[in-house]
PDB file of C-alpha atoms in Angstrom:
ATOM      1  CA  MET A  21     -36.525-101.072   4.506  1.00  0.00           C
ATOM      2  CA  ARG A  22     -34.986 -98.659   7.003  1.00  0.00           C
ATOM      3  CA  TYR A  23     -38.086 -98.850   9.240  1.00  0.00           C
ATOM      4  CA  LEU A  24     -37.991-102.639   9.162  1.00  0.00           C
ATOM      5  CA  TRP A  25     -34.373-102.566  10.330  1.00  0.00           C
ATOM      6  CA  VAL A  26     -35.199-100.134  13.194  1.00  0.00           C
ATOM      7  CA  PHE A  27     -38.217-102.259  14.159  1.00  0.00           C
ATOM      8  CA  GLY A  28     -35.974-105.342  14.238  1.00  0.00           C
ATOM      9  CA  ILE A  29     -33.517-103.640  16.589  1.00  0.00           C
ATOM     10  CA  VAL A  30     -36.299-102.436  18.911  1.00  0.00           C
ATOM     11  CA  LEU A  31     -37.860-105.904  18.958  1.00  0.00           C
ATOM     12  CA  THR A  32     -34.508-107.561  19.690  1.00  0.00           C
ATOM     13  CA  VAL A  33     -33.786-105.194  22.582  1.00  0.00           C
ATOM     14  CA  THR A  34     -37.268-105.697  24.000  1.00  0.00           C
ATOM     15  CA  LEU A  35     -37.064-109.483  23.810  1.00  0.00           C
ATOM     16  CA  SER A  36     -33.581-109.548  25.326  1.00  0.00           C
ATOM     17  CA  CYS A  37     -34.862-107.638  28.374  1.00  0.00           C
ATOM     18  CA  VAL A  38     -37.738-110.032  29.034  1.00  0.00           C
ATOM     19  CA  LYS A  39     -37.069-113.755  28.792  1.00  0.00           C
ATOM     20  CA  ASN A  40     -39.657-116.219  30.078  1.00  0.00           C
ATOM     21  CA  GLY A  41     -41.155-113.457  32.262  1.00  0.00           C
ATOM     22  CA  ASN A  42     -37.821-112.901  34.034  1.00  0.00           C
ATOM     23  CA  ILE A  43     -36.124-109.564  34.405  1.00  0.00           C
ATOM     24  CA  HIS A  44     -32.870-109.224  32.529  1.00  0.00           C
ATOM     25  CA  VAL A  45     -29.708-109.093  34.639  1.00  0.00           C
ATOM     26  CA  ASP A  46     -28.938-105.558  33.383  1.00  0.00           C
ATOM     27  CA  GLU A  47     -32.197-104.400  34.983  1.00  0.00           C
ATOM     28  CA  LEU A  48     -30.753-105.240  38.419  1.00  0.00           C
ATOM     29  CA  LYS A  49     -28.267-102.380  38.294  1.00  0.00           C
ATOM     30  CA  LYS A  50     -30.905 -99.682  38.862  1.00  0.00           C
ATOM     31  CA  GLY A  51     -34.135 -99.426  40.791  1.00  0.00           C
ATOM     32  CA  SER A  52     -35.729-100.073  44.167  1.00  0.00           C
ATOM     33  CA  PHE A  53     -35.367-103.435  45.887  1.00  0.00           C
ATOM     34  CA  LYS A  54     -36.687-105.296  48.928  1.00  0.00           C
ATOM     35  CA  THR A  55     -34.094-107.711  50.321  1.00  0.00           C
ATOM     36  CA  THR A  56     -35.001-110.611  52.606  1.00  0.00           C
ATOM     37  CA  LEU A  57     -32.311-112.778  54.157  1.00  0.00           C
ATOM     38  CA  GLU A  58     -32.561-116.540  54.579  1.00  0.00           C
ATOM     39  CA  ASP A  59     -34.005-116.213  58.085  1.00  0.00           C
ATOM     40  CA  LYS A  60     -37.056-114.476  56.525  1.00  0.00           C
ATOM     41  CA  GLU A  61     -37.013-111.948  59.405  1.00  0.00           C
ATOM     42  CA  THR A  62     -34.246-109.606  58.239  1.00  0.00           C
ATOM     43  CA  VAL A  63     -35.654-107.222  55.624  1.00  0.00           C
ATOM     44  CA  SER A  64     -34.127-104.086  54.125  1.00  0.00           C
ATOM     45  CA  TYR A  65     -35.017-101.732  51.300  1.00  0.00           C
ATOM     46  CA  ALA A  66     -32.562-100.260  48.821  1.00  0.00           C
ATOM     47  CA  MET A  67     -32.486 -97.848  45.923  1.00  0.00           C
ATOM     48  CA  ARG A  68     -29.576 -98.145  43.533  1.00  0.00           C
ATOM     49  CA  ASN A  69     -28.139 -96.800  40.375  1.00  0.00           C
ATOM     50  CA  ASP A  70     -25.102 -98.315  38.707  1.00  0.00           C
ATOM     51  CA  SER A  71     -22.640 -96.751  41.214  1.00  0.00           C
ATOM     52  CA  ILE A  72     -24.466 -95.998  44.505  1.00  0.00           C
ATOM     53  CA  GLN A  73     -26.862 -97.971  46.702  1.00  0.00           C
ATOM     54  CA  ILE A  74     -28.853 -96.334  49.524  1.00  0.00           C
ATOM     55  CA  GLU A  75     -30.169 -98.923  51.942  1.00  0.00           C
ATOM     56  CA  ASP A  76     -32.756 -98.561  54.719  1.00  0.00           C
ATOM     57  CA  PHE A  77     -32.620-101.178  57.476  1.00  0.00           C
ATOM     58  CA  ASN A  78     -34.863-100.614  60.513  1.00  0.00           C
ATOM     59  CA  GLY A  79     -35.003 -96.886  59.822  1.00  0.00           C
ATOM     60  CA  ILE A  80     -31.211 -96.525  59.532  1.00  0.00           C
ATOM     61  CA  LYS A  81     -29.980 -95.384  56.121  1.00  0.00           C
ATOM     62  CA  ASP A  82     -26.543 -96.234  54.757  1.00  0.00           C
ATOM     63  CA  THR A  83     -24.989 -95.254  51.461  1.00  0.00           C
ATOM     64  CA  PHE A  84     -22.722 -97.702  49.644  1.00  0.00           C
ATOM     65  CA  ASN A  85     -20.512 -97.407  46.613  1.00  0.00           C
ATOM     66  CA  ILE A  86     -21.394-100.265  44.308  1.00  0.00           C
ATOM     67  CA  LYS A  87     -18.941-101.714  41.814  1.00  0.00           C
ATOM     68  CA  TRP A  88     -20.115-104.326  39.347  1.00  0.00           C
ATOM     69  CA  ILE A  89     -17.453-106.982  38.753  1.00  0.00           C
ATOM     70  CA  ASP A  90     -19.522-108.685  36.056  1.00  0.00           C
ATOM     71  CA  GLN A  91     -23.222-109.135  35.297  1.00  0.00           C
ATOM     72  CA  PHE A  92     -23.766-111.449  38.267  1.00  0.00           C
ATOM     73  CA  GLU A  93     -21.438-110.064  40.940  1.00  0.00           C
ATOM     74  CA  TYR A  94     -20.977-106.729  42.648  1.00  0.00           C
ATOM     75  CA  VAL A  95     -19.152-105.277  45.658  1.00  0.00           C
ATOM     76  CA  LEU A  96     -20.615-102.869  48.219  1.00  0.00           C
ATOM     77  CA  VAL A  97     -18.448-100.561  50.379  1.00  0.00           C
ATOM     78  CA  LYS A  98     -19.925 -98.032  52.815  1.00  0.00           C
ATOM     79  CA  ARG A  99     -19.242 -94.443  51.783  1.00  0.00           C
ATOM     80  CA  HIS A 100     -18.754 -93.243  55.362  1.00  0.00           C
ATOM     81  CA  PRO A 101     -17.537 -96.220  57.417  1.00  0.00           C
ATOM     82  CA  LYS A 102     -17.507 -95.900  61.197  1.00  0.00           C
ATOM     83  CA  THR A 103     -15.869 -99.236  62.018  1.00  0.00           C
ATOM     84  CA  MET A 104     -13.369-101.604  60.451  1.00  0.00           C
ATOM     85  CA  LEU A 105     -16.240-103.909  59.437  1.00  0.00           C
ATOM     86  CA  ASP A 106     -18.002-100.985  57.738  1.00  0.00           C
ATOM     87  CA  SER A 107     -14.944-100.419  55.535  1.00  0.00           C
ATOM     88  CA  THR A 108     -14.700-104.102  54.544  1.00  0.00           C
ATOM     89  CA  PRO A 109     -15.947-104.828  50.993  1.00  0.00           C
ATOM     90  CA  PHE A 110     -19.152-106.897  50.888  1.00  0.00           C
ATOM     91  CA  HIS A 111     -19.266-109.198  47.830  1.00  0.00           C
ATOM     92  CA  VAL A 112     -22.657-110.185  46.426  1.00  0.00           C
ATOM     93  CA  LYS A 113     -23.056-112.988  43.867  1.00  0.00           C
ATOM     94  CA  ILE A 114     -26.381-113.327  42.042  1.00  0.00           C
ATOM     95  CA  THR A 115     -27.187-117.046  41.977  1.00  0.00           C
ATOM     96  CA  GLY A 116     -30.563-117.060  40.234  1.00  0.00           C
ATOM     97  CA  ILE A 117     -33.176-114.851  38.598  1.00  0.00           C
ATOM     98  CA  LYS A 118     -36.895-115.619  38.525  1.00  0.00           C
ATOM     99  CA  ASN A 119     -39.660-113.209  37.575  1.00  0.00           C
ATOM    100  CA  ASN A 120     -38.822-109.919  39.335  1.00  0.00           C
ATOM    101  CA  THR A 121     -36.571-111.439  42.033  1.00  0.00           C
ATOM    102  CA  TYR A 122     -33.031-112.694  42.308  1.00  0.00           C
ATOM    103  CA  THR A 123     -31.347-114.930  44.839  1.00  0.00           C
ATOM    104  CA  PHE A 124     -27.864-114.188  46.095  1.00  0.00           C
ATOM    105  CA  SER A 125     -25.046-115.292  48.341  1.00  0.00           C
ATOM    106  CA  ALA A 126     -22.820-112.695  49.969  1.00  0.00           C
ATOM    107  CA  TYR A 127     -19.749-112.424  52.179  1.00  0.00           C
ATOM    108  CA  TYR A 128     -17.318-109.930  53.668  1.00  0.00           C
ATOM    109  CA  LYS A 129     -13.913-109.993  51.986  1.00  0.00           C
ATOM    110  CA  GLY A 130     -11.488-112.126  54.015  1.00  0.00           C
ATOM    111  CA  SER A 131     -14.231-113.581  56.215  1.00  0.00           C
ATOM    112  CA  ASN A 132     -15.991-116.935  56.519  1.00  0.00           C
ATOM    113  CA  PHE A 133     -19.253-115.074  57.234  1.00  0.00           C
ATOM    114  CA  LYS A 134     -21.802-115.787  54.486  1.00  0.00           C
ATOM    115  CA  GLN A 135     -25.379-114.725  53.882  1.00  0.00           C
ATOM    116  CA  LYS A 136     -28.015-115.915  51.480  1.00  0.00           C
ATOM    117  CA  GLY A 137     -31.212-114.206  50.551  1.00  0.00           C
ATOM    118  CA  LYS A 138     -33.584-112.920  47.938  1.00  0.00           C
ATOM    119  CA  ALA A 139     -34.054-109.444  46.485  1.00  0.00           C
ATOM    120  CA  GLU A 140     -37.271-108.351  44.807  1.00  0.00           C
ATOM    121  CA  LYS A 141     -37.231-105.485  42.336  1.00  0.00           C
ATOM    122  CA  LEU A 142     -39.987-103.094  43.328  1.00  0.00           C
ATOM    123  CA  ALA A 143     -39.616-100.261  40.800  1.00  0.00           C
ATOM    124  CA  GLU A 144     -37.253 -98.687  38.278  1.00  0.00           C
TER     125      GLU A 144
END
């Protein structure tokens, strides 16, 4: 009986992580990602854990503190800002999840500037 209970828990956790072939939102907090903006020309790569994101854009690496507001929204702030814009929080809202990708909209706090794009999870 005890083994059946443990098997049930393991099965429930496994099924909650994979739904219709989609990654679970909790799986977006860690791993390697390829991000492509709406223009399809701007591409960056990032590695993140639940509190830090290291991003590589055109050979330039930046480290961000990442704070998850809820399962579908997080805020990035550069760890070592060099300008006022660098120290401005960048809010990212996950708008959809399909297979191993998610779509997002993002903006700088207090700005009308908005970006949309897609991030593909490459590895854990």
